[in-house]
Amino acid sequence: QVQLVESGGGLVQAGDSLRLSCAASGRTFSTYVMGWFRQAPGKEREFVARITWSGSDTYYANSVKGRFTISRDNANNRVYLQMNSLKPEDTAVYYCAGRFSTRNVWDYWGQGTQVTVSS
């Protein structure tokens, strides 16, 4: 089992950058595909990015391509989301999630961290 805790959110201005961190606990962390999702008030939760267990393959939602970068550090049990050129429409609660590589079910979720981008 994996427990996930996000941090790094905050209030920034449009065009600024933030790096979100996800601290994971669990002996099999390195075997999990990790992802980031976000949810704005009144909207459905949406996929943002994911990274394979090795970190060699990443995938992004079209809305964040070229601006966001997902990475992981298995030695330190952490996943990151570097967010550049932030826009007001990026405002949301951001969630870290994990799943086993052979399944398309996201089994583990963090509590979320708020990102607010002002114009």
Short mmCIF file of N, CA, C and O in Angstrom, two decimals:
data_model
loop_
_atom_site.label_atom_id
_atom_site.label_comp_id
_atom_site.label_asym_id
_atom_site.label_seq_id
_atom_site.Cartn_x
_atom_site.Cartn_y
_atom_site.Cartn_z
N GLN A 1 0.84 -1.18 0.00
CA GLN A 1 0.00 0.00 0.00
C GLN A 1 0.88 1.24 0.00
O GLN A 1 1.97 1.23 0.55
N VAL A 2 0.38 2.30 -0.65
CA VAL A 2 1.11 3.54 -0.78
C VAL A 2 0.27 4.68 -0.20
O VAL A 2 -0.93 4.79 -0.46
N GLN A 3 0.92 5.53 0.57
CA GLN A 3 0.31 6.76 1.05
C GLN A 3 0.97 7.94 0.37
O GLN A 3 2.20 7.97 0.23
N LEU A 4 0.17 8.90 -0.07
CA LEU A 4 0.67 10.03 -0.85
C LEU A 4 0.29 11.34 -0.18
O LEU A 4 -0.84 11.52 0.26
N VAL A 5 1.25 12.26 -0.12
CA VAL A 5 1.03 13.57 0.46
C VAL A 5 1.61 14.62 -0.46
O VAL A 5 2.82 14.65 -0.71
N GLU A 6 0.75 15.52 -0.96
CA GLU A 6 1.18 16.59 -1.86
C GLU A 6 1.59 17.83 -1.07
O GLU A 6 1.09 18.08 0.03
N SER A 7 2.46 18.62 -1.67
CA SER A 7 2.85 19.90 -1.11
C SER A 7 3.33 20.80 -2.25
O SER A 7 3.56 20.34 -3.36
N GLY A 8 3.49 22.08 -1.95
CA GLY A 8 4.05 23.01 -2.91
C GLY A 8 3.07 23.94 -3.57
O GLY A 8 3.47 24.82 -4.34
N GLY A 9 1.79 23.77 -3.30
CA GLY A 9 0.80 24.66 -3.88
C GLY A 9 0.85 26.04 -3.25
O GLY A 9 1.54 26.26 -2.25
N GLY A 10 0.13 26.96 -3.85
CA GLY A 10 0.10 28.31 -3.33
C GLY A 10 -0.55 29.28 -4.29
O GLY A 10 -1.16 28.88 -5.29
N LEU A 11 -0.41 30.55 -3.98
CA LEU A 11 -0.97 31.63 -4.79
C LEU A 11 0.15 32.29 -5.58
O LEU A 11 1.13 32.78 -5.00
N VAL A 12 0.01 32.30 -6.90
CA VAL A 12 1.01 32.90 -7.78
C VAL A 12 0.33 33.74 -8.83
O VAL A 12 -0.88 33.69 -9.01
N GLN A 13 1.13 34.50 -9.55
CA GLN A 13 0.64 35.35 -10.62
C GLN A 13 0.78 34.64 -11.97
O GLN A 13 1.66 33.80 -12.15
N ALA A 14 -0.08 34.97 -12.90
CA ALA A 14 0.01 34.40 -14.24
C ALA A 14 1.41 34.59 -14.81
O ALA A 14 2.00 35.67 -14.69
N GLY A 15 1.94 33.53 -15.40
CA GLY A 15 3.29 33.54 -15.93
C GLY A 15 4.34 33.00 -14.99
O GLY A 15 5.46 32.71 -15.42
N ASP A 16 3.99 32.86 -13.72
CA ASP A 16 4.93 32.34 -12.73
C ASP A 16 5.04 30.83 -12.82
O ASP A 16 4.34 30.17 -13.59
N SER A 17 5.91 30.28 -11.99
CA SER A 17 6.14 28.84 -11.93
C SER A 17 5.96 28.31 -10.52
O SER A 17 6.15 29.03 -9.54
N LEU A 18 5.59 27.06 -10.43
CA LEU A 18 5.49 26.34 -9.18
C LEU A 18 5.96 24.91 -9.39
O LEU A 18 5.80 24.37 -10.48
N ARG A 19 6.51 24.31 -8.36
CA ARG A 19 6.82 22.90 -8.39
C ARG A 19 6.08 22.19 -7.27
O ARG A 19 6.31 22.46 -6.09
N LEU A 20 5.21 21.28 -7.65
CA LEU A 20 4.49 20.47 -6.70
C LEU A 20 5.29 19.22 -6.38
O LEU A 20 5.94 18.65 -7.26
N SER A 21 5.21 18.78 -5.14
CA SER A 21 5.88 17.57 -4.72
C SER A 21 4.86 16.59 -4.15
O SER A 21 3.86 16.99 -3.56
N CYS A 22 5.13 15.33 -4.34
CA CYS A 22 4.31 14.27 -3.80
C CYS A 22 5.23 13.29 -3.07
O CYS A 22 6.06 12.64 -3.71
N ALA A 23 5.09 13.22 -1.77
CA ALA A 23 5.87 12.31 -0.96
C ALA A 23 5.11 11.00 -0.79
O ALA A 23 3.95 11.01 -0.38
N ALA A 24 5.76 9.91 -1.11
CA ALA A 24 5.12 8.59 -1.07
C ALA A 24 5.77 7.72 -0.02
O ALA A 24 6.98 7.74 0.17
N SER A 25 4.95 6.96 0.65
CA SER A 25 5.43 5.95 1.58
C SER A 25 4.92 4.59 1.13
O SER A 25 3.81 4.47 0.59
N GLY A 26 5.73 3.58 1.33
CA GLY A 26 5.37 2.25 0.90
C GLY A 26 6.55 1.55 0.25
O GLY A 26 7.27 2.17 -0.54
N ARG A 27 6.71 0.31 0.51
CA ARG A 27 7.89 -0.42 0.08
C ARG A 27 7.93 -0.72 -1.41
O ARG A 27 8.99 -1.06 -1.93
N THR A 28 6.81 -0.59 -2.10
CA THR A 28 6.76 -0.88 -3.53
C THR A 28 6.52 0.36 -4.38
O THR A 28 6.04 0.26 -5.50
N PHE A 29 6.89 1.53 -3.87
CA PHE A 29 6.65 2.78 -4.58
C PHE A 29 7.21 2.77 -5.99
O PHE A 29 6.55 3.23 -6.93
N SER A 30 8.41 2.25 -6.17
CA SER A 30 9.07 2.31 -7.46
C SER A 30 8.38 1.48 -8.54
O SER A 30 8.68 1.64 -9.72
N THR A 31 7.47 0.61 -8.17
CA THR A 31 6.77 -0.23 -9.14
C THR A 31 5.50 0.43 -9.68
O THR A 31 4.86 -0.13 -10.57
N TYR A 32 5.15 1.60 -9.18
CA TYR A 32 3.89 2.23 -9.53
C TYR A 32 4.05 3.28 -10.62
O TYR A 32 5.03 4.02 -10.65
N VAL A 33 3.06 3.33 -11.50
CA VAL A 33 2.89 4.47 -12.37
C VAL A 33 2.30 5.60 -11.52
O VAL A 33 1.37 5.38 -10.75
N MET A 34 2.85 6.78 -11.65
CA MET A 34 2.40 7.92 -10.86
C MET A 34 1.82 8.99 -11.77
O MET A 34 2.28 9.18 -12.90
N GLY A 35 0.83 9.69 -11.26
CA GLY A 35 0.19 10.71 -12.06
C GLY A 35 -0.25 11.90 -11.24
O GLY A 35 -0.28 11.87 -10.01
N TRP A 36 -0.58 12.95 -11.97
CA TRP A 36 -1.15 14.16 -11.37
C TRP A 36 -2.50 14.44 -12.03
O TRP A 36 -2.63 14.34 -13.26
N PHE A 37 -3.47 14.79 -11.21
CA PHE A 37 -4.79 15.20 -11.65
C PHE A 37 -5.12 16.54 -11.02
O PHE A 37 -4.47 16.96 -10.06
N ARG A 38 -6.14 17.20 -11.54
CA ARG A 38 -6.56 18.45 -10.93
C ARG A 38 -8.07 18.60 -11.05
O ARG A 38 -8.71 18.03 -11.93
N GLN A 39 -8.63 19.38 -10.14
CA GLN A 39 -10.06 19.62 -10.14
C GLN A 39 -10.34 21.06 -9.71
O GLN A 39 -9.95 21.48 -8.63
N ALA A 40 -11.01 21.78 -10.58
CA ALA A 40 -11.44 23.14 -10.29
C ALA A 40 -12.87 23.11 -9.76
O ALA A 40 -13.63 22.18 -10.06
N PRO A 41 -13.28 24.11 -8.98
CA PRO A 41 -14.64 24.14 -8.46
C PRO A 41 -15.68 24.05 -9.57
O PRO A 41 -15.60 24.77 -10.57
N GLY A 42 -16.65 23.17 -9.40
CA GLY A 42 -17.71 23.01 -10.37
C GLY A 42 -17.34 22.22 -11.60
O GLY A 42 -18.16 22.09 -12.52
N LYS A 43 -16.13 21.69 -11.67
CA LYS A 43 -15.68 20.93 -12.82
C LYS A 43 -15.26 19.53 -12.42
O LYS A 43 -15.00 19.26 -11.26
N GLU A 44 -15.23 18.64 -13.41
CA GLU A 44 -14.79 17.27 -13.17
C GLU A 44 -13.29 17.22 -12.95
O GLU A 44 -12.55 18.06 -13.45
N ARG A 45 -12.86 16.22 -12.21
CA ARG A 45 -11.45 15.99 -12.06
C ARG A 45 -10.86 15.59 -13.41
O ARG A 45 -11.42 14.76 -14.12
N GLU A 46 -9.73 16.18 -13.77
CA GLU A 46 -9.13 15.90 -15.06
C GLU A 46 -7.69 15.44 -14.93
O GLU A 46 -6.96 15.82 -14.01
N PHE A 47 -7.29 14.63 -15.86
CA PHE A 47 -5.93 14.13 -15.93
C PHE A 47 -4.98 15.23 -16.35
O PHE A 47 -5.29 16.03 -17.23
N VAL A 48 -3.80 15.25 -15.73
CA VAL A 48 -2.79 16.24 -16.06
C VAL A 48 -1.55 15.59 -16.67
O VAL A 48 -1.10 15.97 -17.75
N ALA A 49 -0.98 14.60 -15.98
CA ALA A 49 0.25 13.98 -16.45
C ALA A 49 0.46 12.65 -15.74
O ALA A 49 -0.08 12.42 -14.67
N ARG A 50 1.27 11.78 -16.36
CA ARG A 50 1.65 10.53 -15.71
C ARG A 50 3.06 10.15 -16.11
O ARG A 50 3.56 10.57 -17.14
N ILE A 51 3.67 9.32 -15.29
CA ILE A 51 5.04 8.88 -15.52
C ILE A 51 5.16 7.42 -15.13
O ILE A 51 4.62 6.99 -14.12
N THR A 52 5.88 6.64 -15.93
CA THR A 52 6.05 5.22 -15.65
C THR A 52 7.00 5.00 -14.48
O THR A 52 7.66 5.92 -14.00
N TRP A 53 7.10 3.75 -14.05
CA TRP A 53 7.91 3.43 -12.89
C TRP A 53 9.38 3.77 -13.07
O TRP A 53 10.06 4.12 -12.11
N SER A 54 9.86 3.67 -14.31
CA SER A 54 11.26 3.96 -14.58
C SER A 54 11.52 5.44 -14.81
O SER A 54 12.68 5.87 -14.79
N GLY A 55 10.48 6.21 -15.06
CA GLY A 55 10.63 7.61 -15.37
C GLY A 55 10.98 7.89 -16.81
O GLY A 55 11.16 9.05 -17.19
N SER A 56 11.06 6.84 -17.63
CA SER A 56 11.48 7.00 -19.01
C SER A 56 10.35 7.41 -19.96
O SER A 56 10.62 7.83 -21.08
N ASP A 57 9.12 7.27 -19.54
CA ASP A 57 7.98 7.58 -20.39
C ASP A 57 7.02 8.50 -19.65
O ASP A 57 6.60 8.19 -18.53
N THR A 58 6.68 9.61 -20.28
CA THR A 58 5.73 10.55 -19.70
C THR A 58 4.62 10.86 -20.69
O THR A 58 4.78 10.70 -21.91
N TYR A 59 3.50 11.30 -20.17
CA TYR A 59 2.35 11.63 -21.00
C TYR A 59 1.61 12.78 -20.35
O TYR A 59 1.46 12.83 -19.12
N TYR A 60 1.12 13.71 -21.18
CA TYR A 60 0.50 14.92 -20.67
C TYR A 60 -0.83 15.21 -21.33
O TYR A 60 -1.05 14.86 -22.50
N ALA A 61 -1.70 15.86 -20.58
CA ALA A 61 -2.91 16.40 -21.17
C ALA A 61 -2.54 17.52 -22.13
O ALA A 61 -1.56 18.23 -21.94
N ASN A 62 -3.34 17.67 -23.17
CA ASN A 62 -3.05 18.70 -24.17
C ASN A 62 -2.98 20.10 -23.55
O ASN A 62 -2.20 20.95 -24.01
N SER A 63 -3.76 20.34 -22.52
CA SER A 63 -3.84 21.65 -21.93
C SER A 63 -2.56 22.09 -21.23
O SER A 63 -2.36 23.28 -20.98
N VAL A 64 -1.67 21.14 -20.91
CA VAL A 64 -0.46 21.47 -20.18
C VAL A 64 0.81 21.12 -20.94
O VAL A 64 1.92 21.40 -20.44
N LYS A 65 0.70 20.54 -22.12
CA LYS A 65 1.87 20.18 -22.90
C LYS A 65 2.74 21.40 -23.19
O LYS A 65 2.24 22.45 -23.56
N GLY A 66 4.03 21.23 -22.98
CA GLY A 66 4.97 22.31 -23.21
C GLY A 66 5.14 23.24 -22.03
O GLY A 66 6.06 24.07 -22.04
N ARG A 67 4.28 23.12 -21.02
CA ARG A 67 4.37 23.98 -19.85
C ARG A 67 4.68 23.22 -18.57
O ARG A 67 5.39 23.73 -17.70
N PHE A 68 4.14 22.01 -18.44
CA PHE A 68 4.31 21.21 -17.24
C PHE A 68 5.27 20.05 -17.51
O PHE A 68 5.31 19.52 -18.62
N THR A 69 6.00 19.64 -16.48
CA THR A 69 6.90 18.51 -16.57
C THR A 69 6.75 17.63 -15.33
O THR A 69 6.90 18.12 -14.21
N ILE A 70 6.46 16.36 -15.54
CA ILE A 70 6.38 15.41 -14.44
C ILE A 70 7.70 14.65 -14.35
O ILE A 70 8.32 14.33 -15.36
N SER A 71 8.14 14.39 -13.14
CA SER A 71 9.37 13.65 -12.92
C SER A 71 9.24 12.86 -11.62
O SER A 71 8.33 13.11 -10.82
N ARG A 72 10.15 11.93 -11.41
CA ARG A 72 10.12 11.16 -10.17
C ARG A 72 11.53 10.85 -9.71
O ARG A 72 12.46 10.75 -10.51
N ASP A 73 11.66 10.69 -8.41
CA ASP A 73 12.91 10.34 -7.78
C ASP A 73 12.61 9.15 -6.87
O ASP A 73 12.18 9.32 -5.74
N ASN A 74 12.80 7.96 -7.40
CA ASN A 74 12.44 6.75 -6.66
C ASN A 74 13.29 6.58 -5.40
O ASN A 74 12.81 6.02 -4.41
N ALA A 75 14.54 7.03 -5.44
CA ALA A 75 15.41 6.90 -4.28
C ALA A 75 14.86 7.67 -3.09
O ALA A 75 15.06 7.27 -1.94
N ASN A 76 14.18 8.77 -3.36
CA ASN A 76 13.61 9.60 -2.30
C ASN A 76 12.10 9.48 -2.21
O ASN A 76 11.46 10.24 -1.47
N ASN A 77 11.52 8.56 -2.95
CA ASN A 77 10.08 8.32 -2.91
C ASN A 77 9.28 9.59 -3.17
O ASN A 77 8.35 9.93 -2.42
N ARG A 78 9.63 10.28 -4.23
CA ARG A 78 8.95 11.53 -4.55
C ARG A 78 8.61 11.64 -6.03
O ARG A 78 9.34 11.13 -6.89
N VAL A 79 7.51 12.30 -6.30
CA VAL A 79 7.08 12.65 -7.65
C VAL A 79 6.88 14.15 -7.69
O VAL A 79 6.39 14.74 -6.72
N TYR A 80 7.25 14.75 -8.80
CA TYR A 80 7.17 16.20 -8.92
C TYR A 80 6.34 16.61 -10.13
O TYR A 80 6.24 15.87 -11.11
N LEU A 81 5.79 17.80 -10.06
CA LEU A 81 5.15 18.42 -11.20
C LEU A 81 5.65 19.85 -11.29
O LEU A 81 5.26 20.70 -10.48
N GLN A 82 6.53 20.08 -12.24
CA GLN A 82 7.03 21.43 -12.49
C GLN A 82 6.05 22.14 -13.41
O GLN A 82 5.79 21.68 -14.52
N MET A 83 5.52 23.25 -12.96
CA MET A 83 4.51 23.99 -13.70
C MET A 83 5.07 25.36 -14.06
O MET A 83 5.34 26.18 -13.18
N ASN A 84 5.24 25.59 -15.34
CA ASN A 84 5.74 26.87 -15.85
C ASN A 84 4.66 27.59 -16.62
O ASN A 84 3.69 27.00 -17.07
N SER A 85 4.85 28.89 -16.80
CA SER A 85 3.92 29.72 -17.57
C SER A 85 2.48 29.50 -17.12
O SER A 85 1.58 29.28 -17.93
N LEU A 86 2.27 29.56 -15.83
CA LEU A 86 0.96 29.28 -15.27
C LEU A 86 -0.08 30.28 -15.75
O LEU A 86 0.21 31.47 -15.92
N LYS A 87 -1.28 29.78 -15.95
CA LYS A 87 -2.41 30.57 -16.40
C LYS A 87 -3.52 30.51 -15.36
O LYS A 87 -3.60 29.56 -14.59
N PRO A 88 -4.41 31.51 -15.34
CA PRO A 88 -5.52 31.46 -14.40
C PRO A 88 -6.35 30.18 -14.52
O PRO A 88 -6.86 29.69 -13.50
N GLU A 89 -6.48 29.63 -15.71
CA GLU A 89 -7.24 28.40 -15.90
C GLU A 89 -6.56 27.17 -15.32
O GLU A 89 -7.15 26.09 -15.29
N ASP A 90 -5.32 27.31 -14.85
CA ASP A 90 -4.65 26.22 -14.15
C ASP A 90 -5.06 26.15 -12.68
O ASP A 90 -4.68 25.21 -11.98
N THR A 91 -5.81 27.12 -12.21
CA THR A 91 -6.26 27.15 -10.83
C THR A 91 -7.11 25.92 -10.53
O THR A 91 -8.11 25.66 -11.20
N ALA A 92 -6.71 25.16 -9.52
CA ALA A 92 -7.40 23.93 -9.17
C ALA A 92 -6.73 23.32 -7.95
O ALA A 92 -5.66 23.75 -7.52
N VAL A 93 -7.38 22.31 -7.40
CA VAL A 93 -6.73 21.45 -6.43
C VAL A 93 -6.02 20.35 -7.20
O VAL A 93 -6.63 19.68 -8.04
N TYR A 94 -4.75 20.18 -6.95
CA TYR A 94 -3.94 19.19 -7.65
C TYR A 94 -3.72 17.97 -6.78
O TYR A 94 -3.35 18.08 -5.62
N TYR A 95 -3.95 16.80 -7.37
CA TYR A 95 -3.86 15.53 -6.66
C TYR A 95 -2.78 14.65 -7.26
O TYR A 95 -2.67 14.52 -8.48
N CYS A 96 -2.03 14.03 -6.40
CA CYS A 96 -1.08 12.99 -6.78
C CYS A 96 -1.78 11.65 -6.71
O CYS A 96 -2.60 11.41 -5.81
N ALA A 97 -1.50 10.76 -7.66
CA ALA A 97 -2.15 9.46 -7.71
C ALA A 97 -1.17 8.39 -8.16
O ALA A 97 -0.17 8.68 -8.82
N GLY A 98 -1.47 7.14 -7.80
CA GLY A 98 -0.62 6.04 -8.18
C GLY A 98 -1.43 4.81 -8.59
O GLY A 98 -2.55 4.61 -8.12
N ARG A 99 -0.86 4.01 -9.48
CA ARG A 99 -1.48 2.77 -9.90
C ARG A 99 -0.40 1.78 -10.30
O ARG A 99 0.73 2.16 -10.63
N PHE A 100 -0.75 0.50 -10.32
CA PHE A 100 0.17 -0.51 -10.78
C PHE A 100 0.26 -0.44 -12.30
O PHE A 100 -0.70 -0.10 -12.98
N SER A 101 1.40 -0.78 -12.84
CA SER A 101 1.67 -0.59 -14.25
C SER A 101 0.78 -1.40 -15.18
O SER A 101 0.56 -1.02 -16.33
N THR A 102 0.25 -2.52 -14.71
CA THR A 102 -0.57 -3.39 -15.55
C THR A 102 -2.06 -3.07 -15.48
O THR A 102 -2.86 -3.74 -16.13
N ARG A 103 -2.43 -2.07 -14.73
CA ARG A 103 -3.83 -1.70 -14.54
C ARG A 103 -4.06 -0.23 -14.89
O ARG A 103 -3.16 0.59 -14.75
N ASN A 104 -5.28 0.07 -15.31
CA ASN A 104 -5.66 1.44 -15.59
C ASN A 104 -6.57 2.01 -14.51
O ASN A 104 -7.38 2.91 -14.77
N VAL A 105 -6.43 1.49 -13.31
CA VAL A 105 -7.18 1.98 -12.17
C VAL A 105 -6.24 2.70 -11.23
O VAL A 105 -5.24 2.13 -10.78
N TRP A 106 -6.54 3.95 -10.93
CA TRP A 106 -5.72 4.74 -10.01
C TRP A 106 -6.15 4.40 -8.59
O TRP A 106 -7.21 4.83 -8.12
N ASP A 107 -5.33 3.62 -7.91
CA ASP A 107 -5.69 3.04 -6.62
C ASP A 107 -5.42 3.95 -5.44
O ASP A 107 -6.11 3.86 -4.42
N TYR A 108 -4.43 4.81 -5.55
CA TYR A 108 -4.00 5.62 -4.43
C TYR A 108 -4.03 7.09 -4.77
O TYR A 108 -3.62 7.51 -5.86
N TRP A 109 -4.50 7.90 -3.81
CA TRP A 109 -4.66 9.33 -4.01
C TRP A 109 -4.18 10.11 -2.81
O TRP A 109 -4.35 9.67 -1.66
N GLY A 110 -3.58 11.25 -3.06
CA GLY A 110 -3.23 12.17 -2.00
C GLY A 110 -4.40 13.05 -1.63
O GLY A 110 -5.50 12.96 -2.20
N GLN A 111 -4.18 13.93 -0.66
CA GLN A 111 -5.25 14.79 -0.16
C GLN A 111 -5.47 16.03 -1.02
O GLN A 111 -6.51 16.69 -0.90
N GLY A 112 -4.52 16.36 -1.86
CA GLY A 112 -4.63 17.51 -2.74
C GLY A 112 -3.92 18.73 -2.19
O GLY A 112 -3.80 18.92 -0.99
N THR A 113 -3.46 19.58 -3.10
CA THR A 113 -2.85 20.85 -2.74
C THR A 113 -3.40 21.93 -3.67
O THR A 113 -3.50 21.72 -4.88
N GLN A 114 -3.75 23.07 -3.11
CA GLN A 114 -4.39 24.14 -3.87
C GLN A 114 -3.38 24.96 -4.64
O GLN A 114 -2.37 25.42 -4.09
N VAL A 115 -3.66 25.16 -5.92
CA VAL A 115 -2.88 26.06 -6.76
C VAL A 115 -3.82 27.15 -7.27
O VAL A 115 -4.84 26.85 -7.90
N THR A 116 -3.49 28.40 -6.98
CA THR A 116 -4.30 29.52 -7.43
C THR A 116 -3.43 30.48 -8.23
O THR A 116 -2.39 30.93 -7.76
N VAL A 117 -3.86 30.77 -9.45
CA VAL A 117 -3.11 31.63 -10.36
C VAL A 117 -3.94 32.87 -10.64
O VAL A 117 -5.03 32.78 -11.21
N SER A 118 -3.44 34.01 -10.24
CA SER A 118 -4.15 35.27 -10.46
C SER A 118 -3.69 35.92 -11.76
O SER A 118 -2.57 35.72 -12.22
N SER A 119 -4.56 36.71 -12.36
CA SER A 119 -4.25 37.38 -13.60
C SER A 119 -3.74 38.79 -13.36
O SER A 119 -3.80 39.31 -12.24
#
